[in-house]
Short mmCIF file of C-alpha atoms and ligand atoms in Angstrom, two decimals:
data_model
loop_
_atom_site.label_atom_id
_atom_site.label_comp_id
_atom_site.label_asym_id
_atom_site.label_seq_id
_atom_site.Cartn_x
_atom_site.Cartn_y
_atom_site.Cartn_z
CA MET N 4 -12.12 10.20 128.55
CA HIS N 5 -11.43 12.47 131.84
CA LEU N 6 -13.58 11.81 134.72
CA GLU N 7 -11.42 13.66 137.21
CA ARG N 8 -10.92 17.43 137.07
CA ARG N 9 -7.77 18.55 135.08
CA ILE N 10 -6.13 21.40 136.61
CA LEU N 11 -3.14 23.42 135.36
CA ILE N 12 -0.97 25.18 137.86
CA THR N 13 1.37 27.68 136.57
CA GLY N 14 4.46 28.39 138.85
CA GLY N 15 3.53 25.14 140.41
CA ALA N 16 7.08 24.39 141.42
CA GLY N 17 7.20 27.43 143.64
CA PHE N 18 6.59 28.03 147.37
CA ILE N 19 2.72 28.23 147.27
CA GLY N 20 2.25 26.49 143.91
CA SER N 21 3.82 23.37 145.35
CA PHE N 22 1.48 23.14 148.12
CA LEU N 23 -1.51 23.57 145.84
CA CYS N 24 -0.16 20.78 143.51
CA GLU N 25 -0.29 18.60 146.67
CA ARG N 26 -3.68 19.59 148.14
CA LEU N 27 -5.28 19.30 144.55
CA LEU N 28 -3.83 15.76 143.98
CA GLU N 29 -5.25 14.80 147.32
CA SER N 30 -8.62 16.03 146.19
CA GLY N 31 -8.57 13.55 143.27
CA ALA N 32 -7.73 15.83 140.49
CA ASN N 33 -5.08 15.59 137.55
CA VAL N 34 -2.54 18.13 138.01
CA ILE N 35 -0.30 19.69 135.48
CA CYS N 36 2.31 21.82 136.95
CA ALA N 37 4.02 24.21 134.45
CA ASP N 38 7.08 26.18 135.58
CA ASN N 39 10.22 27.60 134.31
CA PHE N 40 12.12 27.14 137.56
CA PHE N 41 13.12 30.88 137.83
CA THR N 42 12.44 30.82 141.54
CA GLY N 43 10.86 27.50 142.00
CA THR N 44 12.60 24.03 142.07
CA ARG N 45 11.87 20.42 141.07
CA THR N 46 12.89 19.53 144.55
CA ASN N 47 9.56 21.39 145.79
CA VAL N 48 7.53 18.81 143.64
CA ALA N 49 10.00 15.80 143.86
CA HIS N 50 7.66 13.86 146.28
CA LEU N 51 4.92 14.24 143.47
CA LEU N 52 6.81 13.12 140.57
CA ASN N 53 5.84 9.46 140.64
CA HIS N 54 2.18 10.35 141.39
CA PRO N 55 0.03 9.00 138.46
CA ARG N 56 -2.03 12.13 138.20
CA PHE N 57 0.81 14.52 138.25
CA GLU N 58 2.72 16.01 135.30
CA LEU N 59 5.64 18.27 135.55
CA MET N 60 6.34 20.53 132.65
CA ARG N 61 9.15 23.08 131.97
CA HIS N 62 7.35 26.01 130.48
CA ASP N 63 7.87 29.74 130.41
CA VAL N 64 4.24 31.35 130.65
CA CYS N 65 5.48 34.35 128.57
CA PHE N 66 4.79 31.77 125.59
CA PRO N 67 1.55 30.22 124.60
CA LEU N 68 0.51 26.93 126.06
CA TYR N 69 -1.64 24.35 124.64
CA VAL N 70 -3.23 21.83 127.06
CA GLU N 71 -6.70 20.74 127.72
CA VAL N 72 -7.87 21.63 131.34
CA ASP N 73 -10.83 22.61 133.44
CA GLU N 74 -9.29 24.81 135.78
CA ILE N 75 -6.16 27.13 135.82
CA TYR N 76 -4.40 28.30 139.01
CA ASN N 77 -2.07 31.14 137.50
CA MET N 78 0.60 31.46 140.13
CA ALA N 79 3.66 32.15 138.04
CA CYS N 80 5.50 35.08 138.93
CA PRO N 81 8.56 35.87 141.04
CA ALA N 82 7.24 37.13 144.32
CA SER N 83 10.22 38.34 146.48
CA PRO N 84 11.48 41.83 146.07
CA ILE N 85 14.94 40.62 145.20
CA HIS N 86 13.80 38.23 142.62
CA TYR N 87 11.10 40.50 140.99
CA GLN N 88 13.71 43.38 140.78
CA PHE N 89 16.55 41.24 139.41
CA ASP N 90 15.14 41.61 135.95
CA PRO N 91 12.05 44.04 136.18
CA VAL N 92 11.38 44.22 132.59
CA GLN N 93 10.99 40.35 132.59
CA THR N 94 8.77 40.56 135.79
CA THR N 95 6.25 42.96 134.07
CA LYS N 96 6.30 40.59 131.01
CA THR N 97 5.83 37.61 133.24
CA SER N 98 2.64 39.06 134.75
CA VAL N 99 1.22 40.62 131.43
CA HIS N 100 2.03 37.97 128.92
CA ASP N 101 1.35 35.30 131.30
CA ALA N 102 -2.17 36.78 131.93
CA ILE N 103 -2.93 37.28 128.00
CA ASN N 104 -1.56 33.72 127.36
CA MET N 105 -3.50 32.02 130.29
CA LEU N 106 -6.64 33.86 129.70
CA GLY N 107 -6.49 32.83 125.88
CA LEU N 108 -5.99 29.44 127.04
CA ALA N 109 -8.97 29.54 129.43
CA LYS N 110 -11.04 31.31 126.69
CA ARG N 111 -10.22 28.26 124.17
CA VAL N 112 -10.86 25.52 126.44
CA LYS N 113 -13.65 27.16 128.59
CA ALA N 114 -11.71 26.70 131.80
CA LYS N 115 -12.25 28.47 135.08
CA ILE N 116 -9.12 30.56 135.91
CA LEU N 117 -7.92 31.97 139.11
CA GLN N 118 -5.19 34.75 139.39
CA ALA N 119 -2.69 35.04 142.24
CA SER N 120 -2.93 38.66 142.83
CA THR N 121 -1.29 40.65 145.62
CA SER N 122 -1.88 43.05 148.51
CA GLU N 123 0.85 45.10 146.53
CA VAL N 124 -1.84 46.43 144.27
CA TYR N 125 -2.70 48.54 147.25
CA GLY N 126 0.89 49.83 147.25
CA ASP N 127 1.66 51.82 150.33
CA PRO N 128 -1.69 52.00 151.60
CA ALA N 129 -3.50 55.13 152.71
CA VAL N 130 -6.52 53.15 154.01
CA HIS N 131 -6.00 50.74 156.65
CA PRO N 132 -6.89 47.79 156.99
CA GLN N 133 -7.24 47.38 153.22
CA PRO N 134 -10.59 46.47 151.79
CA GLU N 135 -11.10 45.24 148.34
CA GLU N 136 -12.88 48.54 147.25
CA TYR N 137 -9.71 50.43 147.87
CA TRP N 138 -8.02 51.38 144.73
CA GLY N 139 -4.42 51.69 146.08
CA ASN N 140 -1.50 53.98 146.24
CA VAL N 141 1.09 52.74 143.86
CA ASN N 142 4.06 54.21 142.72
CA PRO N 143 4.25 53.62 138.86
CA ILE N 144 7.84 54.18 138.25
CA GLY N 145 9.63 52.96 141.34
CA PRO N 146 11.64 49.85 142.10
CA ARG N 147 8.55 47.86 143.13
CA SER N 148 6.35 49.02 140.18
CA CYS N 149 7.28 46.13 137.81
CA TYR N 150 5.66 43.74 140.12
CA ASP N 151 2.78 46.08 141.56
CA GLU N 152 1.79 47.34 138.15
CA GLY N 153 2.40 44.23 136.42
CA LYS N 154 -0.21 42.55 138.86
CA ARG N 155 -2.63 45.46 138.43
CA CYS N 156 -2.63 45.13 134.67
CA ALA N 157 -3.09 41.36 134.93
CA GLU N 158 -6.28 42.06 137.19
CA THR N 159 -7.46 44.59 134.46
CA LEU N 160 -7.05 41.75 131.81
CA PHE N 161 -9.00 39.06 133.96
CA PHE N 162 -11.79 41.55 134.25
CA ASP N 163 -11.88 42.42 130.62
CA TYR N 164 -11.97 38.99 129.63
CA HIS N 165 -14.76 38.44 132.04
CA ARG N 166 -16.82 41.32 130.73
CA GLN N 167 -15.79 40.84 126.88
CA HIS N 168 -15.64 37.06 126.63
CA GLN N 169 -17.71 36.02 129.77
CA LEU N 170 -14.80 34.06 131.11
CA ARG N 171 -15.18 32.42 134.58
CA ILE N 172 -12.51 34.40 136.61
CA LYS N 173 -11.27 34.42 140.24
CA VAL N 174 -9.04 36.97 141.62
CA ALA N 175 -7.29 36.50 144.89
CA ARG N 176 -5.42 39.34 146.48
CA ILE N 177 -2.94 37.28 148.51
CA PHE N 178 -1.22 39.11 151.59
CA ASN N 179 2.21 38.13 152.91
CA THR N 180 2.30 34.23 153.25
CA TYR N 181 5.00 32.07 154.68
CA GLY N 182 5.83 28.49 155.38
CA PRO N 183 8.05 25.67 154.54
CA ARG N 184 9.59 25.55 151.03
CA MET N 185 10.08 29.34 150.92
CA HIS N 186 13.40 29.94 149.26
CA PRO N 187 16.02 30.52 151.97
CA ASN N 188 17.83 33.25 149.93
CA ASP N 189 14.79 35.18 148.41
CA GLY N 190 15.18 37.83 150.91
CA ARG N 191 11.55 37.70 152.31
CA VAL N 192 11.41 38.65 155.76
CA VAL N 193 10.33 35.42 157.43
CA SER N 194 12.86 33.23 155.64
CA ASN N 195 15.61 35.71 156.25
CA PHE N 196 15.01 36.20 159.97
CA ILE N 197 14.60 32.45 160.44
CA VAL N 198 17.90 31.53 158.51
CA GLN N 199 19.63 34.42 160.40
CA ALA N 200 18.51 33.19 163.79
CA LEU N 201 19.27 29.67 163.05
CA LYS N 202 22.79 30.41 162.04
CA GLY N 203 23.41 32.80 164.79
CA GLU N 204 23.83 35.95 162.47
CA ASP N 205 22.58 39.32 162.99
CA ILE N 206 18.92 39.83 162.26
CA THR N 207 18.52 42.65 159.79
CA LEU N 208 15.64 44.96 160.33
CA TYR N 209 15.16 47.37 157.49
CA GLY N 210 14.25 50.98 158.72
CA ASP N 211 13.27 51.26 162.38
CA GLY N 212 11.31 47.86 162.16
CA GLN N 213 8.03 49.55 162.96
CA GLN N 214 6.43 48.96 159.58
CA THR N 215 3.80 46.40 159.74
CA ARG N 216 2.71 43.11 157.62
CA SER N 217 0.03 40.53 158.33
CA PHE N 218 1.45 36.91 158.10
CA CYS N 219 -0.70 34.03 156.65
CA TYR N 220 0.43 30.43 156.93
CA VAL N 221 0.48 28.52 153.76
CA ASP N 222 -1.90 25.90 154.67
CA ASP N 223 -4.47 28.50 155.24
CA LEU N 224 -3.93 30.38 152.18
CA VAL N 225 -4.19 27.16 149.89
CA ARG N 226 -7.48 26.47 151.39
CA GLY N 227 -8.79 29.88 150.78
CA LEU N 228 -7.52 29.77 147.05
CA MET N 229 -9.26 26.44 146.65
CA GLY N 230 -12.39 27.67 148.34
CA LEU N 231 -12.37 30.73 145.91
CA MET N 232 -11.89 28.44 142.73
CA ASP N 233 -14.71 26.09 143.96
CA SER N 234 -17.23 29.15 144.64
CA PRO N 235 -20.16 29.75 142.41
CA ASP N 236 -19.47 31.26 138.91
CA HIS N 237 -20.77 34.83 139.88
CA ILE N 238 -18.14 35.16 142.46
CA THR N 239 -15.19 36.70 140.70
CA GLY N 240 -13.28 38.69 143.39
CA PRO N 241 -11.21 40.50 143.91
CA ILE N 242 -11.00 38.99 147.38
CA ASN N 243 -8.42 39.42 150.06
CA ILE N 244 -6.83 36.10 151.47
CA GLY N 245 -4.64 36.78 154.30
CA ASN N 246 -4.39 36.63 157.93
CA PRO N 247 -5.55 39.91 159.80
CA GLY N 248 -3.22 39.34 162.62
CA GLU N 249 -0.78 42.45 162.21
CA PHE N 250 2.71 42.61 163.61
CA THR N 251 5.61 45.08 163.42
CA ILE N 252 8.71 43.60 161.73
CA ARG N 253 10.50 44.19 164.96
CA GLN N 254 7.85 42.07 166.84
CA LEU N 255 8.31 39.31 164.15
CA ALA N 256 12.05 39.31 164.79
CA GLU N 257 11.68 38.93 168.47
CA GLN N 258 9.17 36.01 168.00
CA VAL N 259 11.65 34.35 165.85
CA ILE N 260 14.42 34.78 168.54
CA ASP N 261 12.10 33.57 171.14
CA LEU N 262 11.25 30.40 169.31
CA THR N 263 14.73 29.37 167.96
CA GLY N 264 16.29 30.34 171.22
CA SER N 265 18.86 32.18 169.19
CA LYS N 266 21.65 34.56 170.55
CA SER N 267 21.31 36.60 167.10
CA GLN N 268 21.50 40.37 167.72
CA LEU N 269 19.02 43.03 165.97
CA VAL N 270 20.72 45.38 163.45
CA PHE N 271 19.25 48.09 161.45
CA ARG N 272 19.63 48.60 157.88
CA PRO N 273 18.41 51.19 155.45
CA LEU N 274 14.60 50.83 154.53
CA PRO N 275 14.36 49.94 150.77
CA GLN N 276 12.39 52.64 148.67
CA ASP N 277 8.73 52.57 148.59
CA ASP N 278 8.50 49.81 151.27
CA PRO N 279 4.82 49.94 152.58
CA LYS N 280 4.58 51.21 156.08
CA GLN N 281 1.42 48.95 157.07
CA ARG N 282 -0.34 46.26 155.56
CA GLN N 283 -3.58 44.23 157.05
CA PRO N 284 -6.24 42.60 155.03
CA ASN N 285 -9.89 43.35 155.71
CA ILE N 286 -11.15 39.74 155.19
CA GLU N 287 -14.98 40.31 155.70
CA LYS N 288 -15.53 39.41 152.17
CA ALA N 289 -13.70 35.99 152.37
CA ARG N 290 -15.39 35.28 155.79
CA GLU N 291 -19.01 36.10 154.32
CA ILE N 292 -18.67 34.72 150.69
CA LEU N 293 -16.25 31.77 151.09
CA ASN N 294 -16.78 31.03 154.82
CA TRP N 295 -13.08 30.97 155.05
CA GLU N 296 -10.81 32.54 157.62
CA PRO N 297 -7.22 31.69 158.72
CA LYS N 298 -6.60 29.16 161.50
CA VAL N 299 -2.81 29.10 162.22
CA GLN N 300 -1.55 31.48 164.50
CA LEU N 301 1.77 33.24 163.90
CA ARG N 302 3.63 31.27 166.64
CA ASP N 303 2.23 28.06 165.45
CA GLY N 304 3.05 28.73 161.83
CA LEU N 305 6.66 30.01 162.71
CA THR N 306 7.35 26.89 164.78
CA LYS N 307 6.60 24.72 161.65
CA THR N 308 8.55 26.79 159.36
CA ILE N 309 11.49 26.98 161.78
CA ALA N 310 11.56 23.18 161.95
CA TYR N 311 11.75 23.02 158.06
CA PHE N 312 14.68 25.49 157.74
CA ASP N 313 16.54 23.73 160.62
CA ALA N 314 16.27 20.37 158.96
CA MET N 315 17.41 22.10 155.68
CA LEU N 316 20.39 23.82 157.33
CA SER N 317 21.70 20.65 159.08
CA ARG N 318 21.66 18.52 155.79
CA PRO N 319 25.29 18.24 154.41
CA ASP N 320 24.17 19.49 150.86
CA GLN N 321 22.70 22.54 152.70
CA ASP N 322 22.63 24.69 149.71
CA LYS N 323 19.03 24.25 149.69
CA LYS N 324 16.81 22.48 147.24
P1 LIG I 3 7.82 31.84 144.30
O1 LIG I 3 8.79 32.51 143.63
O2 LIG I 3 8.08 30.70 145.19
O3 LIG I 3 6.89 30.87 143.04
C1 LIG I 3 6.62 31.50 141.80
C2 LIG I 3 6.82 30.51 140.69
O4 LIG I 3 6.60 30.93 139.47
C3 LIG I 3 8.11 29.80 140.66
O5 LIG I 3 8.05 28.33 140.80
C4 LIG I 3 8.90 30.27 139.55
O6 LIG I 3 9.89 29.36 139.06
C5 LIG I 3 7.68 30.47 138.53
N1 LIG I 3 7.71 31.29 137.36
C6 LIG I 3 8.31 32.61 137.56
N2 LIG I 3 8.36 33.03 136.39
C7 LIG I 3 7.85 32.18 135.36
C8 LIG I 3 7.61 32.11 134.11
N3 LIG I 3 7.98 33.23 133.28
N4 LIG I 3 7.08 30.88 133.41
C9 LIG I 3 6.94 29.84 134.36
N5 LIG I 3 7.11 29.94 135.70
C10 LIG I 3 7.53 30.96 136.34
O7 LIG I 3 6.73 32.62 144.95
P2 LIG I 3 5.46 32.22 145.68
O8 LIG I 3 5.48 32.98 147.03
O9 LIG I 3 5.08 30.71 145.76
O10 LIG I 3 4.30 33.04 144.96
C11 LIG I 3 3.34 32.45 144.10
C12 LIG I 3 2.35 33.38 143.56
O11 LIG I 3 1.62 34.08 144.60
C13 LIG I 3 2.97 34.50 142.78
O12 LIG I 3 2.18 34.87 141.56
C14 LIG I 3 2.99 35.73 143.63
O13 LIG I 3 3.04 36.86 142.90
C15 LIG I 3 1.63 35.58 144.40
N6 LIG I 3 1.79 36.09 145.76
C16 LIG I 3 2.67 35.40 146.90
C17 LIG I 3 2.70 36.06 147.86
C18 LIG I 3 3.53 35.54 148.99
O14 LIG I 3 3.55 36.16 150.24
N7 LIG I 3 4.14 34.46 148.95
C19 LIG I 3 1.81 37.35 148.38
C20 LIG I 3 1.08 37.74 147.31
C21 LIG I 3 1.00 37.34 146.08
N1 LIG I 4 12.48 43.24 155.93
C1 LIG I 4 13.36 43.51 156.88
N2 LIG I 4 14.44 42.61 156.93
C2 LIG I 4 14.64 41.56 156.17
C3 LIG I 4 13.78 41.57 154.90
C4 LIG I 4 12.69 42.33 154.94
O1 LIG I 4 13.17 44.12 157.81
O2 LIG I 4 15.67 40.85 156.06
C5 LIG I 4 11.17 44.14 155.90
C6 LIG I 4 10.93 44.74 154.58
O3 LIG I 4 11.57 46.03 154.62
C7 LIG I 4 9.59 44.85 154.63
C8 LIG I 4 8.99 43.70 155.46
O4 LIG I 4 10.14 43.30 156.13
O5 LIG I 4 8.95 46.13 155.41
C9 LIG I 4 8.34 42.57 154.59
O6 LIG I 4 9.42 42.25 153.39
P1 LIG I 4 9.22 41.30 152.43
O7 LIG I 4 10.29 41.33 151.38
O8 LIG I 4 9.22 39.85 152.99
O9 LIG I 4 7.75 41.43 151.69
P2 LIG I 4 6.89 42.76 151.37
O10 LIG I 4 7.78 43.96 151.53
O11 LIG I 4 6.80 42.53 149.74
O12 LIG I 4 5.72 42.79 151.96
#
């Protein structure tokens, strides 16, 4: 007999997933973490392996999974452009087959299921900031499409399972999130700039560095996801979870240099194809419906993230995780 909630987290050994595992264990739940370690690592959850309510399972979500759970956080999917573009066909399969498999599981065991969707469903947005009602401006045939369209199709599947089978769904549109346990080589801007600054290497600005992003610290994000999961059943989303503080990529580089005291120089590199020019969440819905808003300022979150990478780079086994 299970008195505690049983929760499945797919992609639980990844950056965001590992924090979710931690917080949900703290809340008293039983946690099953299913991951194929494509971009996540055992090291991210090493501190949880001896926890009596934690179970780590090697599993590829493109295949069905049979477990008995009450809630599913569906986080599995490579998230950084270089990882999701490494094998684009597999990226689309991961989003779509994963959604079909996890929704099927949720239907069978009557679990509530949350999808880690993304601001990428808005593409290179023509509406700014982006509210949930905006349908987006996504190129269906470009190098980012495997991720963007895979995530859009997953949202479609979630809403069709909800309408057709009355599944309890929660769709979170996550905006750029950063923090400790990002992979140092995954090419995302925050980890790239911090690692470059700490090593005294050039800081690579793509394009003119005037494109914008809004960066959410991982603690805030995880609190938002858990709030959405715990919200009443009629709240399905999609709902934006992100920090509305908007910065140019150049401003981010300057803050990283300032906080690390690095002597690194800014250098300019070509802008990748279809790189969105601006991105900022409208979070009115999250504020009103979930009573959620981010609390961590960029400067404070960067300071914690820099401390994490600094410790990692000074370890002798420095190749990470
Ligand atoms: P991450 O790459 O660190 O985590 C993804 C995890 O999924 C990894 O542990 C990876 O091994 C696992 N995974 C990938 N393919 C799998 C498969 N076929 N089977 C099982 N596991 C698989 O990335 P993250 O930043 O922690 O992102 C987590 C989720 O949040 C992703 O779905 C991502 O699309 C979404 N998201 C993240 C951000 C962000 O800024 N970090 C923004 C929007 C959406
Ligand atoms: N970027 C950059 N230098 C880097 C890595 C990224 O200028 O070394 C830029 C990238 O072109 C984009 C922004 O930073 O405009 C955010 O990139 P990231 O890959 O982190 O996320 P996404 O583009 O998916 O929002």
